[in-house]
PDB file of C-alpha atoms in Angstrom:
ATOM      1  CA  MET A   8       2.391 -13.719 -12.991  1.00  0.00           C
ATOM      2  CA  LYS A   9       1.034 -16.325 -10.597  1.00  0.00           C
ATOM      3  CA  LEU A  10       2.517 -17.599  -7.389  1.00  0.00           C
ATOM      4  CA  HIS A  11       4.460 -20.852  -7.689  1.00  0.00           C
ATOM      5  CA  HIS A  12       3.289 -22.601  -4.542  1.00  0.00           C
ATOM      6  CA  SER A  13       6.232 -24.926  -3.897  1.00  0.00           C
ATOM      7  CA  LEU A  14       8.784 -22.147  -4.184  1.00  0.00           C
ATOM      8  CA  ALA A  15       6.591 -19.768  -2.239  1.00  0.00           C
ATOM      9  CA  THR A  16       6.362 -22.318   0.575  1.00  0.00           C
ATOM     10  CA  LEU A  17      10.140 -22.708   0.623  1.00  0.00           C
ATOM     11  CA  VAL A  18      10.674 -18.966   0.710  1.00  0.00           C
ATOM     12  CA  GLY A  19       7.940 -18.515   3.275  1.00  0.00           C
ATOM     13  CA  THR A  20       9.427 -21.074   5.666  1.00  0.00           C
ATOM     14  CA  THR A  21      13.045 -19.958   5.319  1.00  0.00           C
ATOM     15  CA  LEU A  22      13.789 -16.445   4.114  1.00  0.00           C
ATOM     16  CA  PHE A  23      10.440 -14.876   5.008  1.00  0.00           C
ATOM     17  CA  ALA A  24       9.325 -17.089   7.897  1.00  0.00           C
ATOM     18  CA  LEU A  25       6.314 -15.731   9.718  1.00  0.00           C
ATOM     19  CA  SER A  26       6.749 -14.913  13.380  1.00  0.00           C
ATOM     20  CA  ALA A  27       5.388 -17.517  15.791  1.00  0.00           C
ATOM     21  CA  GLN A  28       3.617 -14.676  17.565  1.00  0.00           C
ATOM     22  CA  ALA A  29       1.877 -13.467  14.404  1.00  0.00           C
ATOM     23  CA  GLU A  30      -1.649 -14.466  13.547  1.00  0.00           C
ATOM     24  CA  VAL A  31      -2.161 -13.067  10.095  1.00  0.00           C
ATOM     25  CA  MET A  32      -5.730 -12.440   9.026  1.00  0.00           C
ATOM     26  CA  GLY A  33      -6.513 -11.698   5.397  1.00  0.00           C
ATOM     27  CA  GLN A  34      -9.747 -10.996   3.568  1.00  0.00           C
ATOM     28  CA  ALA A  35     -11.160  -9.400   0.450  1.00  0.00           C
ATOM     29  CA  HIS A  36     -12.056  -5.726   0.728  1.00  0.00           C
ATOM     30  CA  THR A  37     -14.642  -4.206  -1.604  1.00  0.00           C
ATOM     31  CA  TYR A  38     -14.779  -0.460  -2.113  1.00  0.00           C
ATOM     32  CA  SER A  39     -15.866   2.055  -4.718  1.00  0.00           C
ATOM     33  CA  VAL A  40     -14.244   4.952  -6.540  1.00  0.00           C
ATOM     34  CA  ASP A  41     -16.495   7.385  -8.393  1.00  0.00           C
ATOM     35  CA  GLY A  42     -19.300   4.812  -8.495  1.00  0.00           C
ATOM     36  CA  MET A  43     -17.152   1.944  -9.782  1.00  0.00           C
ATOM     37  CA  GLU A  44     -16.638  -1.130  -7.580  1.00  0.00           C
ATOM     38  CA  PHE A  45     -13.189  -2.504  -6.804  1.00  0.00           C
ATOM     39  CA  GLU A  46     -12.033  -5.526  -4.818  1.00  0.00           C
ATOM     40  CA  GLY A  47      -8.716  -5.470  -3.008  1.00  0.00           C
ATOM     41  CA  TYR A  48      -7.241  -7.546  -0.199  1.00  0.00           C
ATOM     42  CA  VAL A  49      -6.429  -6.563   3.385  1.00  0.00           C
ATOM     43  CA  ALA A  50      -4.115  -8.387   5.790  1.00  0.00           C
ATOM     44  CA  HIS A  51      -3.285  -7.564   9.392  1.00  0.00           C
ATOM     45  CA  ASN A  52      -1.833  -9.172  12.520  1.00  0.00           C
ATOM     46  CA  SER A  53      -4.652  -9.864  14.951  1.00  0.00           C
ATOM     47  CA  ASN A  54      -2.230 -10.354  17.855  1.00  0.00           C
ATOM     48  CA  LEU A  55      -1.152  -6.727  17.828  1.00  0.00           C
ATOM     49  CA  ASP A  56      -2.998  -4.074  19.809  1.00  0.00           C
ATOM     50  CA  GLU A  57      -1.905  -1.471  17.279  1.00  0.00           C
ATOM     51  CA  SER A  58      -0.567  -1.650  13.729  1.00  0.00           C
ATOM     52  CA  LEU A  59       2.940  -0.361  13.057  1.00  0.00           C
ATOM     53  CA  GLY A  60       1.609   1.459  10.003  1.00  0.00           C
ATOM     54  CA  THR A  61      -0.203   0.907   6.728  1.00  0.00           C
ATOM     55  CA  VAL A  62       1.312  -0.333   3.473  1.00  0.00           C
ATOM     56  CA  LEU A  63      -0.621   0.131   0.240  1.00  0.00           C
ATOM     57  CA  ILE A  64       0.318  -2.411  -2.452  1.00  0.00           C
ATOM     58  CA  ILE A  65      -0.306  -1.636  -6.140  1.00  0.00           C
ATOM     59  CA  HIS A  66      -0.664  -4.839  -8.133  1.00  0.00           C
ATOM     60  CA  ASP A  67       1.215  -6.081 -11.188  1.00  0.00           C
ATOM     61  CA  TRP A  68      -0.389  -5.990 -14.652  1.00  0.00           C
ATOM     62  CA  ASP A  69      -2.317  -9.205 -13.996  1.00  0.00           C
ATOM     63  CA  GLY A  70      -4.388  -7.677 -11.205  1.00  0.00           C
ATOM     64  CA  VAL A  71      -4.726  -8.686  -7.558  1.00  0.00           C
ATOM     65  CA  THR A  72      -3.506 -12.290  -7.435  1.00  0.00           C
ATOM     66  CA  ASP A  73      -2.018 -14.686  -4.902  1.00  0.00           C
ATOM     67  CA  TYR A  74       1.260 -12.801  -5.293  1.00  0.00           C
ATOM     68  CA  GLU A  75      -0.075  -9.526  -3.898  1.00  0.00           C
ATOM     69  CA  LYS A  76      -2.006 -11.388  -1.216  1.00  0.00           C
ATOM     70  CA  ARG A  77       1.160 -13.215  -0.192  1.00  0.00           C
ATOM     71  CA  ARG A  78       3.109  -9.958   0.055  1.00  0.00           C
ATOM     72  CA  ALA A  79       0.286  -8.414   2.075  1.00  0.00           C
ATOM     73  CA  GLU A  80       0.383 -11.326   4.506  1.00  0.00           C
ATOM     74  CA  MET A  81       4.171 -11.095   4.787  1.00  0.00           C
ATOM     75  CA  LEU A  82       3.859  -7.430   5.699  1.00  0.00           C
ATOM     76  CA  ALA A  83       1.087  -8.216   8.188  1.00  0.00           C
ATOM     77  CA  ALA A  84       3.389 -10.737   9.832  1.00  0.00           C
ATOM     78  CA  GLN A  85       5.847  -7.895  10.367  1.00  0.00           C
ATOM     79  CA  GLY A  86       3.177  -5.883  12.171  1.00  0.00           C
ATOM     80  CA  TYR A  87       1.808  -3.695   9.382  1.00  0.00           C
ATOM     81  CA  THR A  88      -1.696  -3.381   7.991  1.00  0.00           C
ATOM     82  CA  ALA A  89      -1.417  -4.158   4.275  1.00  0.00           C
ATOM     83  CA  PHE A  90      -3.951  -3.168   1.630  1.00  0.00           C
ATOM     84  CA  ALA A  91      -3.478  -4.652  -1.839  1.00  0.00           C
ATOM     85  CA  ILE A  92      -5.550  -2.293  -3.962  1.00  0.00           C
ATOM     86  CA  ASP A  93      -7.441  -3.060  -7.171  1.00  0.00           C
ATOM     87  CA  VAL A  94      -6.805  -0.763 -10.132  1.00  0.00           C
ATOM     88  CA  TYR A  95      -8.888  -2.580 -12.767  1.00  0.00           C
ATOM     89  CA  GLY A  96     -12.272  -3.001 -11.080  1.00  0.00           C
ATOM     90  CA  ALA A  97     -14.133  -5.893  -9.447  1.00  0.00           C
ATOM     91  CA  GLY A  98     -14.536  -8.871 -11.780  1.00  0.00           C
ATOM     92  CA  ARG A  99     -12.066  -7.447 -14.315  1.00  0.00           C
ATOM     93  CA  ASN A 100      -8.912  -9.338 -13.377  1.00  0.00           C
ATOM     94  CA  PRO A 101      -7.092 -10.379 -16.564  1.00  0.00           C
ATOM     95  CA  THR A 102      -7.042 -14.062 -17.492  1.00  0.00           C
ATOM     96  CA  SER A 103      -4.497 -14.024 -20.328  1.00  0.00           C
ATOM     97  CA  MET A 104      -1.389 -12.218 -21.502  1.00  0.00           C
ATOM     98  CA  GLU A 105      -3.522 -10.316 -23.989  1.00  0.00           C
ATOM     99  CA  GLU A 106      -5.850  -9.124 -21.228  1.00  0.00           C
ATOM    100  CA  ASN A 107      -2.850  -8.168 -19.063  1.00  0.00           C
ATOM    101  CA  GLN A 108      -1.695  -5.906 -21.868  1.00  0.00           C
ATOM    102  CA  GLN A 109      -5.188  -4.576 -22.475  1.00  0.00           C
ATOM    103  CA  ARG A 110      -5.956  -3.712 -18.848  1.00  0.00           C
ATOM    104  CA  SER A 111      -2.591  -2.106 -18.142  1.00  0.00           C
ATOM    105  CA  GLY A 112      -2.697  -0.352 -21.508  1.00  0.00           C
ATOM    106  CA  GLU A 113      -6.037   1.208 -20.600  1.00  0.00           C
ATOM    107  CA  MET A 114      -4.437   2.806 -17.567  1.00  0.00           C
ATOM    108  CA  TYR A 115      -1.375   4.048 -19.432  1.00  0.00           C
ATOM    109  CA  ALA A 116      -3.629   5.507 -22.127  1.00  0.00           C
ATOM    110  CA  ASP A 117      -5.800   7.414 -19.623  1.00  0.00           C
ATOM    111  CA  ARG A 118      -3.527   8.801 -16.945  1.00  0.00           C
ATOM    112  CA  ALA A 119      -6.285  10.875 -15.367  1.00  0.00           C
ATOM    113  CA  GLU A 120      -8.372   7.737 -14.774  1.00  0.00           C
ATOM    114  CA  PHE A 121      -5.319   5.841 -13.537  1.00  0.00           C
ATOM    115  CA  GLN A 122      -4.588   8.576 -11.027  1.00  0.00           C
ATOM    116  CA  LYS A 123      -8.220   8.792  -9.916  1.00  0.00           C
ATOM    117  CA  ARG A 124      -8.294   5.082  -9.110  1.00  0.00           C
ATOM    118  CA  LEU A 125      -4.980   5.238  -7.262  1.00  0.00           C
ATOM    119  CA  GLN A 126      -6.056   8.274  -5.260  1.00  0.00           C
ATOM    120  CA  GLY A 127      -9.417   6.680  -4.517  1.00  0.00           C
ATOM    121  CA  ALA A 128      -7.749   3.573  -3.125  1.00  0.00           C
ATOM    122  CA  LEU A 129      -5.433   5.711  -1.006  1.00  0.00           C
ATOM    123  CA  ALA A 130      -8.465   7.520   0.412  1.00  0.00           C
ATOM    124  CA  GLU A 131     -10.169   4.157   1.058  1.00  0.00           C
ATOM    125  CA  ALA A 132      -7.309   3.104   3.326  1.00  0.00           C
ATOM    126  CA  GLU A 133      -8.700   5.472   5.963  1.00  0.00           C
ATOM    127  CA  TRP A 134     -11.725   3.201   6.385  1.00  0.00           C
ATOM    128  CA  ILE A 135      -9.883  -0.085   6.778  1.00  0.00           C
ATOM    129  CA  PRO A 136     -10.079  -1.449  10.348  1.00  0.00           C
ATOM    130  CA  GLY A 137      -6.683  -1.286  12.006  1.00  0.00           C
ATOM    131  CA  ALA A 138      -5.189   1.000   9.364  1.00  0.00           C
ATOM    132  CA  THR A 139      -3.197   4.060  10.390  1.00  0.00           C
ATOM    133  CA  ASP A 140      -2.895   7.568   9.026  1.00  0.00           C
ATOM    134  CA  ASP A 141       0.742   6.908   8.148  1.00  0.00           C
ATOM    135  CA  ILE A 142       0.962   5.072   4.815  1.00  0.00           C
ATOM    136  CA  VAL A 143       3.776   3.878   2.557  1.00  0.00           C
ATOM    137  CA  VAL A 144       2.899   2.902  -1.017  1.00  0.00           C
ATOM    138  CA  ILE A 145       4.718   0.044  -2.751  1.00  0.00           C
ATOM    139  CA  GLY A 146       4.241  -1.771  -6.048  1.00  0.00           C
ATOM    140  CA  TYR A 147       5.712  -4.399  -8.335  1.00  0.00           C
ATOM    141  CA  CYS A 148       6.235  -4.117 -12.125  1.00  0.00           C
ATOM    142  CA  PHE A 149       3.084  -2.340 -13.393  1.00  0.00           C
ATOM    143  CA  GLY A 150       2.468  -1.558  -9.741  1.00  0.00           C
ATOM    144  CA  GLY A 151       5.931  -0.021  -9.495  1.00  0.00           C
ATOM    145  CA  ALA A 152       4.968   2.313 -12.321  1.00  0.00           C
ATOM    146  CA  GLY A 153       1.729   2.992 -10.423  1.00  0.00           C
ATOM    147  CA  VAL A 154       3.723   3.992  -7.341  1.00  0.00           C
ATOM    148  CA  LEU A 155       5.483   6.707  -9.328  1.00  0.00           C
ATOM    149  CA  GLU A 156       2.200   7.728 -10.971  1.00  0.00           C
ATOM    150  CA  LEU A 157       0.622   8.268  -7.561  1.00  0.00           C
ATOM    151  CA  ALA A 158       3.704  10.039  -6.235  1.00  0.00           C
ATOM    152  CA  ARG A 159       3.584  12.552  -9.091  1.00  0.00           C
ATOM    153  CA  THR A 160       0.029  13.560  -8.119  1.00  0.00           C
ATOM    154  CA  GLY A 161       1.349  14.997  -4.856  1.00  0.00           C
ATOM    155  CA  ALA A 162      -0.365  12.329  -2.749  1.00  0.00           C
ATOM    156  CA  GLU A 163       0.543  12.801   0.898  1.00  0.00           C
ATOM    157  CA  THR A 164       2.046   9.589   2.239  1.00  0.00           C
ATOM    158  CA  GLU A 165       5.136   8.668   4.216  1.00  0.00           C
ATOM    159  CA  GLY A 166       6.950   7.200   1.219  1.00  0.00           C
ATOM    160  CA  PHE A 167       6.908   5.413  -2.123  1.00  0.00           C
ATOM    161  CA  VAL A 168       8.759   2.210  -3.109  1.00  0.00           C
ATOM    162  CA  SER A 169       8.943   0.885  -6.670  1.00  0.00           C
ATOM    163  CA  PHE A 170      10.073  -2.701  -7.282  1.00  0.00           C
ATOM    164  CA  HIS A 171      11.213  -3.379 -10.875  1.00  0.00           C
ATOM    165  CA  GLY A 172       8.669  -0.846 -12.084  1.00  0.00           C
ATOM    166  CA  GLY A 173       8.223   0.989 -15.335  1.00  0.00           C
ATOM    167  CA  LEU A 174      10.222   4.189 -14.883  1.00  0.00           C
ATOM    168  CA  ASN A 175       9.380   6.254 -17.952  1.00  0.00           C
ATOM    169  CA  LEU A 176       8.088   9.767 -17.316  1.00  0.00           C
ATOM    170  CA  PRO A 177       4.796  10.366 -19.178  1.00  0.00           C
ATOM    171  CA  ASP A 178       4.459  13.438 -21.362  1.00  0.00           C
ATOM    172  CA  GLY A 179       3.249  16.446 -19.416  1.00  0.00           C
ATOM    173  CA  GLN A 180       4.197  15.034 -15.992  1.00  0.00           C
ATOM    174  CA  ASN A 181       7.037  15.838 -13.603  1.00  0.00           C
ATOM    175  CA  TYR A 182       8.162  15.156 -10.040  1.00  0.00           C
ATOM    176  CA  SER A 183       7.737  18.652  -8.625  1.00  0.00           C
ATOM    177  CA  GLN A 184       4.714  17.711  -6.474  1.00  0.00           C
ATOM    178  CA  VAL A 185       6.116  14.530  -4.871  1.00  0.00           C
ATOM    179  CA  ALA A 186       5.468  14.831  -1.150  1.00  0.00           C
ATOM    180  CA  ALA A 187       7.505  11.971   0.364  1.00  0.00           C
ATOM    181  CA  PRO A 188      10.770  10.049  -0.138  1.00  0.00           C
ATOM    182  CA  VAL A 189      11.032   7.641  -3.068  1.00  0.00           C
ATOM    183  CA  MET A 190      12.983   4.368  -3.030  1.00  0.00           C
ATOM    184  CA  VAL A 191      13.692   2.367  -6.188  1.00  0.00           C
ATOM    185  CA  GLN A 192      14.562  -1.342  -6.222  1.00  0.00           C
ATOM    186  CA  HIS A 193      15.705  -2.358  -9.698  1.00  0.00           C
ATOM    187  CA  GLY A 194      17.690  -4.988 -11.571  1.00  0.00           C
ATOM    188  CA  SER A 195      20.658  -3.968 -13.693  1.00  0.00           C
ATOM    189  CA  ALA A 196      19.600  -6.428 -16.431  1.00  0.00           C
ATOM    190  CA  ASP A 197      15.955  -5.313 -16.573  1.00  0.00           C
ATOM    191  CA  PRO A 198      14.993  -5.231 -20.273  1.00  0.00           C
ATOM    192  CA  VAL A 199      11.799  -3.235 -19.631  1.00  0.00           C
ATOM    193  CA  SER A 200      13.299  -0.204 -17.906  1.00  0.00           C
ATOM    194  CA  GLY A 201      17.068  -0.207 -18.253  1.00  0.00           C
ATOM    195  CA  MET A 202      19.788   1.677 -16.453  1.00  0.00           C
ATOM    196  CA  ALA A 203      19.250   4.772 -18.621  1.00  0.00           C
ATOM    197  CA  ASP A 204      15.676   4.928 -17.311  1.00  0.00           C
ATOM    198  CA  VAL A 205      16.914   4.562 -13.725  1.00  0.00           C
ATOM    199  CA  ALA A 206      19.420   7.380 -14.241  1.00  0.00           C
ATOM    200  CA  ALA A 207      16.764   9.627 -15.798  1.00  0.00           C
ATOM    201  CA  LEU A 208      14.393   9.013 -12.875  1.00  0.00           C
ATOM    202  CA  LEU A 209      17.070   9.789 -10.305  1.00  0.00           C
ATOM    203  CA  ASP A 210      18.084  12.908 -12.218  1.00  0.00           C
ATOM    204  CA  ASN A 211      14.457  14.065 -12.206  1.00  0.00           C
ATOM    205  CA  LEU A 212      14.051  13.408  -8.492  1.00  0.00           C
ATOM    206  CA  GLN A 213      17.320  15.189  -7.738  1.00  0.00           C
ATOM    207  CA  ALA A 214      16.349  18.182  -9.853  1.00  0.00           C
ATOM    208  CA  ALA A 215      12.987  18.373  -8.066  1.00  0.00           C
ATOM    209  CA  GLY A 216      14.654  18.239  -4.651  1.00  0.00           C
ATOM    210  CA  ILE A 217      12.918  14.987  -3.678  1.00  0.00           C
ATOM    211  CA  GLU A 218      14.552  12.727  -1.102  1.00  0.00           C
ATOM    212  CA  HIS A 219      15.338   9.467  -2.903  1.00  0.00           C
ATOM    213  CA  SER A 220      17.420   6.322  -2.920  1.00  0.00           C
ATOM    214  CA  ALA A 221      18.012   3.415  -5.271  1.00  0.00           C
ATOM    215  CA  GLN A 222      19.338  -0.098  -4.853  1.00  0.00           C
ATOM    216  CA  ILE A 223      20.519  -1.792  -8.040  1.00  0.00           C
ATOM    217  CA  HIS A 224      20.689  -5.575  -8.039  1.00  0.00           C
ATOM    218  CA  GLY A 225      23.456  -6.684 -10.342  1.00  0.00           C
ATOM    219  CA  GLY A 226      22.352  -9.124 -13.032  1.00  0.00           C
ATOM    220  CA  ALA A 227      18.730  -9.172 -11.871  1.00  0.00           C
ATOM    221  CA  ARG A 228      16.144  -9.030 -14.615  1.00  0.00           C
ATOM    222  CA  HIS A 229      12.545  -7.810 -14.660  1.00  0.00           C
ATOM    223  CA  SER A 230      10.201  -9.416 -12.078  1.00  0.00           C
ATOM    224  CA  PHE A 231      13.098 -10.515  -9.877  1.00  0.00           C
ATOM    225  CA  THR A 232      10.805 -10.658  -6.811  1.00  0.00           C
ATOM    226  CA  VAL A 233       8.037 -12.705  -8.443  1.00  0.00           C
ATOM    227  CA  PHE A 234       8.114 -16.243  -7.054  1.00  0.00           C
ATOM    228  CA  GLY A 235       8.208 -18.898  -9.763  1.00  0.00           C
ATOM    229  CA  SER A 236       8.847 -16.508 -12.653  1.00  0.00           C
ATOM    230  CA  GLY A 237      11.743 -17.035 -15.010  1.00  0.00           C
ATOM    231  CA  ASP A 238      13.288 -13.811 -13.685  1.00  0.00           C
ATOM    232  CA  TYR A 239      13.039 -14.707 -10.000  1.00  0.00           C
ATOM    233  CA  ASP A 240      16.301 -13.948  -8.173  1.00  0.00           C
ATOM    234  CA  LEU A 241      16.410 -15.089  -4.562  1.00  0.00           C
ATOM    235  CA  ASN A 242      19.333 -12.859  -3.556  1.00  0.00           C
ATOM    236  CA  ALA A 243      17.802  -9.757  -5.135  1.00  0.00           C
ATOM    237  CA  ASP A 244      14.397 -10.580  -3.658  1.00  0.00           C
ATOM    238  CA  ARG A 245      15.884 -10.990  -0.209  1.00  0.00           C
ATOM    239  CA  ALA A 246      17.972  -7.811  -0.409  1.00  0.00           C
ATOM    240  CA  SER A 247      15.087  -5.702  -1.698  1.00  0.00           C
ATOM    241  CA  TRP A 248      12.734  -7.059   0.979  1.00  0.00           C
ATOM    242  CA  GLU A 249      15.245  -6.214   3.700  1.00  0.00           C
ATOM    243  CA  ALA A 250      15.628  -2.723   2.228  1.00  0.00           C
ATOM    244  CA  LEU A 251      11.853  -2.337   2.327  1.00  0.00           C
ATOM    245  CA  GLN A 252      11.787  -3.317   6.006  1.00  0.00           C
ATOM    246  CA  ASP A 253      14.408  -0.682   6.779  1.00  0.00           C
ATOM    247  CA  PHE A 254      12.433   1.923   4.814  1.00  0.00           C
ATOM    248  CA  LEU A 255       9.198   1.056   6.611  1.00  0.00           C
ATOM    249  CA  ALA A 256      10.898   1.144   9.998  1.00  0.00           C
ATOM    250  CA  ALA A 257      12.294   4.590   9.247  1.00  0.00           C
ATOM    251  CA  ARG A 258       9.080   6.001   7.792  1.00  0.00           C
ATOM    252  CA  LEU A 259       6.367   4.306   9.875  1.00  0.00           C
ATOM    253  CA  ASP A 260       7.619   2.750  13.107  1.00  0.00           C
TER     254      ASP A 260
END
C-alpha cells in the first residue's frame, strides 16, 4: 500500500501540517535481532532539546514503505521520536501482492519468530539517539495485528494502539500478560476484522482486566488511514490521528 504523493501533500499541508518550529530529521536505521539484519526508519525533531517520548511503528504487510516513514515524520513533528521497525528483514520488502501475503503469512505461521522480531525491535529502541524509556507501540493493518501480538507477550511499554488491525486471537494465546493500556481504532465496515472481532477483543481485554478503549468509525473500511488507497477515509483518518495524539499525551507527555 504505497503513499499517493498528491493526496499525501494535501493532507500534509492542511490536516497534518508540520509545525513551523519543527525540523524533522529522518534516516534509515539498521539493527539486528538474533543475528538477522533489519532496516527500519527513525525520525525525530532536531529543534527539541528532549523528545516527548518514543513511538514504535509496526509496518503494514508490504513492509517499511513511504507510508510508515511519513507517519514517523508526522509524529516527529509533534515532538516524538518515531521508530518504524522492520519485521521482515533487510532487503526482504515485498514487491507484489503475492509477496505481501507470503511475508505476512510467514509471521502468522510462526508466532514465536514474529514475537522475537517484535521484541528485538522494542529492545533496539533503547539504542536510538534521542529515544526515551517511555514507549508507545502503534501499527496499521498487519502492523495493528503486530501491536496486539507484542502486547500479548507482556512487553512493558506505556501503551498499544492498533489501527484497522487484524484482531483475531491466535490459538494458545490470551491477554492475561498485557502490561499497558490498549486502544483500538477500527472501521465499522472493515471486511477483514468485523464488529464481531472487535467485540471479542474487547471482551477478552475486559475479562483480563486490561485498561482499554475503542473508537469505531462509522462506514470506514479496512485501511481507512492509508493515503491513496481505495479505503482511505479523511474523516476517520483525522479522528483516529487526533485520538492517537490524546493517547500519546496521556501516556508519554
